[in-house]
Short mmCIF file of C-alpha atoms in Angstrom, two decimals:
data_model
loop_
_atom_site.label_atom_id
_atom_site.label_comp_id
_atom_site.label_asym_id
_atom_site.label_seq_id
_atom_site.Cartn_x
_atom_site.Cartn_y
_atom_site.Cartn_z
CA MET A 121 139.60 118.48 98.30
CA LYS A 122 136.50 117.83 95.91
CA LYS A 123 137.36 114.43 94.88
CA LYS A 124 138.04 113.19 98.79
CA ILE A 125 134.13 114.59 99.04
CA ILE A 126 132.70 113.31 95.77
CA MET A 127 134.43 109.88 97.23
CA PHE A 128 132.61 110.10 100.88
CA LEU A 129 129.39 110.63 99.54
CA VAL A 130 129.51 107.75 97.24
CA LEU A 131 130.01 105.87 99.79
CA LEU A 132 127.64 107.12 101.43
CA ILE A 133 124.75 106.92 98.91
CA SER A 134 126.13 103.07 98.66
CA PHE A 135 125.35 102.50 102.43
CA GLY A 136 122.04 103.79 102.19
CA ALA A 137 121.90 101.11 99.32
CA TYR A 138 122.69 98.20 101.46
CA ALA A 139 120.55 99.83 104.38
CA GLN A 140 117.46 98.70 102.23
CA MET A 141 117.87 95.29 101.93
CA ASP A 142 118.50 95.36 105.72
CA GLN A 143 115.17 96.57 106.49
CA TYR A 144 114.19 92.89 105.94
CA ALA A 145 114.22 89.60 107.72
CA TYR A 146 114.88 87.18 105.22
CA ARG A 147 116.68 86.82 102.02
CA SER A 148 116.93 83.73 99.49
CA ILE A 149 119.57 84.16 96.20
CA LEU A 150 118.47 83.68 93.05
CA PRO A 151 120.20 81.87 90.21
CA GLU A 152 121.71 83.27 87.90
CA ILE A 153 120.02 85.84 85.73
CA THR A 154 120.20 85.30 81.85
CA ASP A 155 117.43 87.02 80.25
CA THR A 156 115.90 90.39 80.74
CA TRP A 157 112.18 89.02 82.14
CA HIS A 158 112.19 85.84 84.33
CA ALA A 159 109.35 84.74 86.24
CA ILE A 160 110.43 84.46 89.91
CA SER A 161 108.36 80.98 91.74
CA LEU A 162 107.76 81.54 95.24
CA PRO A 163 108.90 78.77 97.58
CA ASP A 164 106.22 77.50 99.91
CA GLU A 165 108.28 78.15 102.85
CA ILE A 166 108.61 81.91 102.02
CA PHE A 167 104.71 82.48 103.65
CA SER A 168 105.01 82.29 107.35
CA LYS A 169 107.27 85.14 107.06
CA VAL A 170 105.68 87.36 104.97
CA SER A 171 102.71 89.96 105.68
CA PRO A 172 99.03 88.62 104.51
CA ASN A 173 99.08 90.58 101.85
CA LEU A 174 102.45 89.84 100.06
CA SER A 175 103.12 93.20 100.42
CA ASP A 176 106.74 93.34 101.94
CA ILE A 177 108.19 90.87 98.92
CA ARG A 178 111.29 92.41 97.00
CA VAL A 179 113.98 91.91 94.63
CA PHE A 180 117.30 93.51 94.96
CA GLY A 181 120.54 92.96 93.29
CA ILE A 182 124.07 93.71 93.94
CA THR A 183 126.05 95.24 91.73
CA ASN A 184 129.69 95.09 90.97
CA LYS A 185 130.04 98.15 92.20
CA LYS A 186 128.42 97.26 95.24
CA ASP A 187 125.11 99.14 94.63
CA THR A 188 122.11 97.99 95.65
CA ILE A 189 119.69 98.27 93.12
CA GLU A 190 115.82 96.88 93.06
CA ALA A 191 113.44 95.11 90.18
CA PRO A 192 110.10 95.68 89.80
CA TYR A 193 107.86 92.81 89.54
CA LEU A 194 104.20 91.80 88.88
CA LEU A 195 102.68 89.35 91.39
CA ARG A 196 101.32 86.58 88.97
CA LEU A 197 98.83 83.62 90.92
CA LYS A 198 98.61 81.01 87.99
CA THR A 199 94.55 80.82 88.98
CA GLU A 200 92.00 79.70 86.21
CA LYS A 201 90.62 81.29 82.87
CA LYS A 202 86.89 81.06 82.35
CA SER A 203 84.81 82.71 79.56
CA PHE A 204 81.28 82.01 78.98
CA THR A 205 79.75 82.86 75.33
CA LYS A 206 76.04 83.68 74.65
CA ILE A 207 74.64 81.23 72.22
CA PRO A 208 71.69 82.50 70.66
CA PHE A 209 68.65 80.09 70.58
CA THR A 210 65.41 79.75 70.10
CA ILE A 211 62.45 77.65 71.63
CA LEU A 212 60.65 75.60 69.00
CA ASN A 213 57.77 73.79 71.00
CA THR A 214 57.33 71.83 74.33
CA SER A 215 55.26 68.70 74.74
CA PHE A 216 54.56 66.00 76.68
CA ASN A 217 53.72 62.33 76.56
CA GLU A 218 53.88 59.25 78.77
CA LYS A 219 57.83 59.51 78.23
CA GLY A 220 57.47 63.07 80.12
CA THR A 221 58.33 66.31 78.76
CA TYR A 222 60.15 67.39 75.37
CA ILE A 223 61.44 70.88 74.70
CA THR A 224 63.57 71.26 71.73
CA LEU A 225 65.76 74.35 70.89
CA GLU A 226 67.26 75.50 67.44
CA ILE A 227 70.31 77.07 67.27
CA PRO A 228 70.58 79.49 64.16
CA THR A 229 74.34 79.72 64.34
CA LYS A 230 77.54 77.24 63.82
CA GLN A 231 78.85 77.64 67.05
CA PRO A 232 79.73 75.10 69.34
CA ILE A 233 78.10 75.08 72.70
CA ASN A 234 78.76 72.76 76.06
CA GLN A 235 76.22 74.29 78.20
CA ILE A 236 72.13 75.15 78.77
CA HIS A 237 70.84 76.41 81.78
CA LEU A 238 67.39 75.66 82.98
CA ASP A 239 65.14 77.83 85.31
CA PHE A 240 62.19 75.84 86.33
CA GLU A 241 59.34 77.34 88.41
CA GLN A 242 59.34 74.69 90.31
CA SER A 243 61.45 75.11 93.27
CA ASN A 244 61.53 71.22 94.56
CA PHE A 245 62.08 68.51 92.15
CA ASP A 246 64.70 65.86 91.24
CA TRP A 247 64.46 64.71 87.63
CA LEU A 248 67.02 62.69 85.25
CA ILE A 249 66.71 64.10 81.25
CA THR A 250 68.07 62.92 78.21
CA LEU A 251 69.51 65.58 75.70
CA GLU A 252 69.98 64.48 72.32
CA GLY A 253 71.02 66.64 69.50
CA THR A 254 70.19 66.12 65.45
CA GLN A 255 71.18 68.54 62.35
CA ASP A 256 67.44 67.97 60.37
CA ARG A 257 65.31 66.78 63.74
CA LYS A 258 64.91 63.89 61.38
CA GLU A 259 67.73 61.26 63.24
CA TRP A 260 68.32 61.89 66.74
CA TYR A 261 72.34 61.30 69.15
CA THR A 262 72.40 60.99 72.14
CA ILE A 263 74.87 63.05 73.93
CA LYS A 264 73.93 63.13 78.02
CA GLU A 265 71.34 59.73 79.23
CA ASP A 266 69.69 60.06 82.82
CA TYR A 267 71.42 63.27 83.42
CA ARG A 268 70.33 64.36 86.86
CA ILE A 269 69.08 67.58 87.71
CA LEU A 270 67.67 69.03 91.01
CA SER A 271 66.13 71.53 93.46
CA ILE A 272 65.64 71.80 97.28
CA LYS A 273 64.42 75.06 98.73
CA ASN A 274 62.94 74.72 102.74
CA GLU A 275 63.70 76.27 105.66
CA LEU A 276 67.05 74.31 106.16
CA THR A 277 68.26 74.14 102.73
CA ASP A 278 67.72 76.03 99.28
CA TYR A 279 69.98 73.97 96.32
CA GLN A 280 69.76 74.56 92.30
CA PHE A 281 71.85 72.52 90.17
CA THR A 282 69.74 72.46 86.77
CA THR A 283 72.74 73.45 84.07
CA VAL A 284 73.66 70.71 81.60
CA ARG A 285 77.11 70.33 81.07
CA PHE A 286 78.47 67.70 78.13
CA PRO A 287 81.13 68.01 75.67
CA ASN A 288 81.31 70.51 72.88
CA ALA A 289 78.85 69.63 70.48
CA GLN A 290 77.69 71.31 67.12
CA TYR A 291 74.33 70.36 65.95
CA HIS A 292 70.98 72.78 64.87
CA TYR A 293 68.49 70.79 67.13
CA PHE A 294 68.89 69.83 70.33
CA ARG A 295 66.55 67.85 72.52
CA ILE A 296 65.66 67.76 76.21
CA LEU A 297 63.71 65.03 77.64
CA ILE A 298 62.53 65.36 81.14
CA LYS A 299 61.65 62.61 82.90
CA SER A 300 59.11 63.15 85.23
CA THR A 301 54.92 62.20 85.53
CA LYS A 302 54.47 65.80 86.55
CA LYS A 303 54.83 68.67 83.74
CA PRO A 304 57.85 71.00 84.14
CA VAL A 305 57.45 74.75 83.62
CA LEU A 306 60.21 76.13 82.35
CA GLN A 307 60.25 80.15 83.18
CA SER A 308 63.38 80.81 80.62
CA ALA A 309 67.35 79.08 79.46
CA ASN A 310 70.73 79.93 78.89
CA VAL A 311 72.68 78.17 76.03
CA THR A 312 76.97 78.99 76.53
CA ARG A 313 79.29 77.89 75.57
CA TYR A 314 82.27 77.76 78.62
CA GLU A 315 85.50 77.23 78.04
CA ILE A 316 88.33 77.18 81.10
CA LYS A 317 91.96 77.57 81.21
CA LYS A 318 92.67 75.38 84.68
CA ALA A 319 94.98 76.54 87.07
CA ASN A 320 97.94 75.54 88.11
CA TYR A 321 97.57 74.69 91.64
CA ARG A 322 100.46 73.74 94.37
CA GLU A 323 98.63 70.34 96.69
CA TYR A 324 99.49 70.77 100.49
CA GLY A 325 100.57 67.74 102.70
CA ILE A 326 97.86 67.75 105.56
CA GLU A 327 99.78 66.85 108.54
CA LYS A 328 96.93 66.62 111.26
CA LEU A 329 93.20 65.25 110.04
CA ASN A 330 90.48 65.02 112.96
CA ILE A 331 87.00 64.22 112.24
CA GLN A 332 85.01 64.12 115.03
CA ASN A 333 80.66 64.06 115.49
CA PRO A 334 80.42 65.80 118.97
CA LYS A 335 76.87 63.98 120.87
CA GLY A 336 73.87 65.97 120.71
CA THR A 337 75.42 68.51 118.21
CA LYS A 338 73.74 67.05 114.65
CA LYS A 339 77.61 68.33 112.95
CA THR A 340 80.31 66.86 112.05
CA ILE A 341 83.48 68.88 112.84
CA ILE A 342 86.71 68.62 110.44
CA ASP A 343 89.54 69.97 111.24
CA VAL A 344 92.63 70.47 109.32
CA SER A 345 96.27 71.43 110.15
CA LEU A 346 98.79 71.54 107.41
CA LYS A 347 102.59 71.77 107.57
CA THR A 348 103.34 75.02 107.21
CA PRO A 349 100.88 78.29 106.54
CA VAL A 350 100.76 78.58 102.49
CA PRO A 351 97.97 80.27 100.55
CA VAL A 352 95.11 78.28 99.95
CA SER A 353 92.45 78.54 97.32
CA TYR A 354 90.98 75.10 96.71
CA ILE A 355 89.28 72.64 99.62
CA GLY A 356 88.47 69.39 98.09
CA VAL A 357 85.97 66.69 100.51
CA GLN A 358 86.04 63.10 99.14
CA VAL A 359 82.77 61.26 100.86
CA GLN A 360 82.60 57.82 100.72
CA GLU A 361 78.96 57.14 101.29
CA THR A 362 77.31 56.12 97.34
CA PHE A 363 73.68 57.12 98.29
CA ASP A 364 72.45 60.82 97.82
CA TYR A 365 73.19 63.32 100.12
CA TYR A 366 72.79 67.49 100.67
CA ARG A 367 74.49 68.34 103.81
CA PRO A 368 75.60 72.88 104.17
CA ILE A 369 79.18 73.19 105.41
CA SER A 370 80.80 76.22 106.13
CA ILE A 371 84.70 76.18 106.17
CA ARG A 372 86.85 78.44 108.47
CA TYR A 373 90.99 79.46 108.73
CA VAL A 374 92.09 80.44 112.41
CA THR A 375 93.74 83.82 112.39
CA ASP A 376 95.29 83.86 115.97
CA SER A 377 94.70 82.42 119.91
CA ILE A 378 93.50 84.19 122.31
CA GLN A 379 94.53 82.76 126.31
CA THR A 380 91.06 82.28 128.22
CA GLN A 381 91.14 83.08 131.83
CA LYS A 382 92.41 79.28 132.90
CA GLY A 383 95.46 79.70 130.61
CA SER A 384 94.10 77.66 127.48
CA TRP A 385 94.81 79.07 124.32
CA LYS A 386 91.45 79.36 122.17
CA PRO A 387 91.65 79.88 118.51
CA ARG A 388 89.80 82.27 116.56
CA TYR A 389 88.07 81.58 112.88
CA ARG A 390 87.73 83.73 110.20
CA GLU A 391 84.74 82.43 107.71
CA LEU A 392 86.71 81.02 103.78
CA SER A 393 84.01 79.85 102.23
CA SER A 394 80.86 78.01 102.15
CA GLY A 395 78.68 75.51 100.36
CA VAL A 396 76.54 71.97 99.79
CA LEU A 397 78.07 69.09 100.49
CA ASN A 398 76.66 67.07 97.58
CA SER A 399 76.31 63.66 95.80
CA ILE A 400 75.76 65.36 92.58
CA GLU A 401 78.62 68.04 92.28
CA ASP A 402 82.08 67.67 92.70
CA ASN A 403 82.80 68.80 96.45
CA VAL A 404 85.24 71.03 95.78
CA PHE A 405 85.39 74.45 97.31
CA THR A 406 87.16 77.27 96.06
CA ASN A 407 87.91 80.65 97.36
CA THR A 408 90.12 83.97 97.29
CA SER A 409 93.57 82.77 97.99
CA THR A 410 94.18 83.45 101.79
CA ILE A 411 97.61 82.26 103.67
CA ALA A 412 96.67 79.66 106.49
CA GLN A 413 97.52 76.90 107.59
CA LYS A 414 94.77 75.52 110.12
CA PHE A 415 91.09 75.10 109.33
CA ARG A 416 87.92 74.08 110.58
CA MET A 417 84.79 72.14 108.20
CA VAL A 418 81.58 72.25 109.73
CA ILE A 419 79.47 69.79 107.95
CA ASP A 420 75.62 70.01 109.37
CA ASN A 421 73.97 67.00 108.95
CA HIS A 422 70.43 68.04 110.42
CA ASP A 423 68.97 64.58 111.05
CA ASN A 424 70.99 62.57 109.06
CA GLN A 425 73.87 60.09 110.13
CA PRO A 426 77.03 61.12 109.99
CA LEU A 427 78.74 61.25 106.30
CA LYS A 428 81.89 59.28 106.63
CA ILE A 429 85.41 61.19 104.99
CA ASN A 430 87.64 59.47 103.43
CA LYS A 431 89.78 61.92 102.37
CA VAL A 432 90.40 66.07 102.39
CA ILE A 433 92.61 67.80 99.78
CA VAL A 434 94.02 71.04 100.37
CA LYS A 435 95.55 72.84 97.28
CA GLY A 436 96.67 76.99 96.28
CA TYR A 437 96.75 78.66 93.16
CA GLN A 438 101.32 78.39 92.09
CA HIS A 439 102.13 82.13 92.87
CA GLU A 440 105.31 83.98 90.76
CA LEU A 441 106.93 87.25 90.04
CA VAL A 442 107.16 87.99 86.76
CA THR A 443 110.08 90.31 86.89
CA ARG A 444 112.21 92.66 84.91
CA PHE A 445 116.33 92.43 84.92
CA THR A 446 117.93 95.63 83.35
CA ASN A 447 121.52 95.75 85.40
CA PRO A 448 123.53 93.08 85.84
CA GLY A 449 124.09 91.60 89.14
CA THR A 450 123.85 89.07 91.86
CA TYR A 451 120.31 89.42 93.32
CA TYR A 452 118.15 88.23 95.94
CA LEU A 453 114.18 87.33 97.21
CA VAL A 454 114.06 89.29 99.74
CA TYR A 455 111.11 89.41 102.31
CA GLY A 456 109.63 89.66 106.39
CA ASN A 457 109.22 93.13 106.99
CA ASP A 458 104.93 93.77 107.74
CA LYS A 459 105.31 97.32 107.89
CA MET A 460 106.19 97.87 104.17
CA LYS A 461 103.81 98.53 101.97
CA LYS A 462 102.72 97.13 98.51
CA PRO A 463 105.74 98.39 95.87
CA SER A 464 104.46 100.97 92.82
CA TYR A 465 106.08 100.02 90.00
CA ASP A 466 105.62 101.01 86.41
CA LEU A 467 104.69 97.41 85.43
CA ASN A 468 101.19 97.41 87.54
CA TYR A 469 99.95 99.95 84.97
CA VAL A 470 101.71 98.61 81.44
CA SER A 471 102.47 95.51 80.69
CA ALA A 472 101.71 95.03 77.38
CA LYS A 473 105.45 94.49 76.40
CA ILE A 474 105.68 91.09 78.66
CA PRO A 475 107.37 88.45 77.00
CA ASP A 476 104.54 85.21 77.31
CA GLU A 477 107.22 82.69 77.62
CA MET A 478 109.96 83.15 80.33
CA THR A 479 112.35 81.07 82.29
CA THR A 480 111.42 80.46 86.06
CA LEU A 481 113.91 81.03 88.56
CA SER A 482 113.60 78.72 91.81
CA PRO A 483 115.11 80.51 94.78
CA GLU A 484 117.72 78.74 96.81
CA THR A 485 117.80 77.88 100.77
CA GLN A 486 116.54 80.56 103.06
CA SER A 487 118.98 82.79 104.74
CA THR A 488 118.65 85.29 107.62
CA ILE A 489 119.33 88.99 107.38
CA GLY A 490 121.95 90.29 109.29
CA HIS A 491 122.48 86.94 111.03
CA GLU A 492 125.04 85.45 108.79
CA GLU A 493 128.16 87.30 110.29
CA SER A 494 129.43 85.84 113.85
CA SER A 495 131.41 89.16 114.02
CA VAL A 496 130.32 90.48 117.36
CA THR A 497 131.81 94.39 116.75
CA LYS A 498 128.96 96.33 114.95
CA PRO A 499 129.65 98.39 112.35
CA LEU A 500 130.04 101.87 112.67
CA PHE A 501 126.98 103.15 110.92
CA ALA A 502 124.85 100.99 112.79
CA ASN A 503 124.33 103.80 115.24
CA LYS A 504 122.01 106.57 113.42
CA ILE A 505 124.46 109.44 116.21
CA TRP A 506 127.24 108.32 113.86
CA LEU A 507 125.11 108.82 110.85
CA TRP A 508 123.74 112.07 111.84
CA GLY A 509 127.35 113.32 112.73
CA ILE A 510 128.66 112.29 109.11
CA MET A 511 126.13 114.22 107.52
CA GLY A 512 126.79 117.36 109.53
CA ILE A 513 130.61 117.11 108.82
CA VAL A 514 129.27 116.24 105.21
CA ILE A 515 127.33 119.57 105.13
CA LEU A 516 129.78 120.98 106.43
CA LEU A 517 132.54 120.30 104.56
CA LEU A 518 130.57 121.31 101.46
CA GLY A 519 129.59 124.38 102.69
CA GLY A 520 133.43 125.03 103.56
CA PHE A 521 134.67 124.27 99.77
CA THR A 522 131.57 126.33 98.31
CA LEU A 523 132.86 129.73 100.43
CA SER A 524 136.55 128.89 99.81
CA MET A 525 135.51 128.75 95.51
CA MET A 526 133.68 132.18 95.97
CA LYS A 527 136.60 133.72 97.86
CA LYS A 528 138.64 132.55 94.94
CA LYS A 529 136.61 134.53 92.59
#
């Protein structure tokens, strides 16, 4: 009798494990697991099925004994990695002649630099500069020529671009020539070495692009629709114009829709990013990764003619799960339950032993959990009353078994 009770308990435990996966709506089988560590690349199709914060993603495996186990993971976004190293320097002198203003910097270290940020007392200017470098202050070498710095501040615009960027250069002295008939007043400067590891982006196809210039609004409205909801972190706008322009831009995304009294549906928007569309910098606007499908960009033209927009580019960071597999089995990427909280794994706190290199797995075709079998007859345990009844019988059997053992003693 003891043996039968143990076997029955094992059956119930196995059923409970299967029920874990049944709490989700979708699953995608993973290729064969060959190592302890694998990265799982999240396909675009899952983002329309998961919670906005990705809290309902799990990796479940079914062992040879038909037990369901959960593999821990870390969610990683392949974002860019930036670092700034401040380089000490000294302003040796500032001089002014008919060519403009010269600012000479001395770099006491041998470290290469690639950025010089300038802060001026003036708030409105548009200057061209030349940057040169030398080791001995005798022979100067041109690093940048006719590089533009700009500041616009008024009731409509507050925009500044005063960072000189250039390839790594290692000189003992740097000289900046500001070509202006009026003498600039330099308040401060910063010399840095800026390093960036580029992000791994996935570019998304645009299903619909609609550009409007409503009369009387002095605005350009760009509506962008993607094929499916995806995590977006990069929006680029390519402008055809070759003349100078500086236009405030706001970018919003559709969160949901509400029905009006007339029966039509009106989209509701949330702010995603904002900035200035301009002719100096790359018109790229980045934001925290956000799952969205439809966007609206509003360009404020003030009293200017609308710009001609050539193209809109939408990208998102590649998402992957760094996953640890400790038991052999058939594994699935499982998702689709907005009531689930984010899992708490040891990997969230102790990740020092995660290898730098690992094989990346791509989930196979998505399928619906609970709709794959055509049998109409529901399993016995689908009814909670049966389950509670069986649990009660098990408790009674265990109690009876315990009493019989006590009587024998």
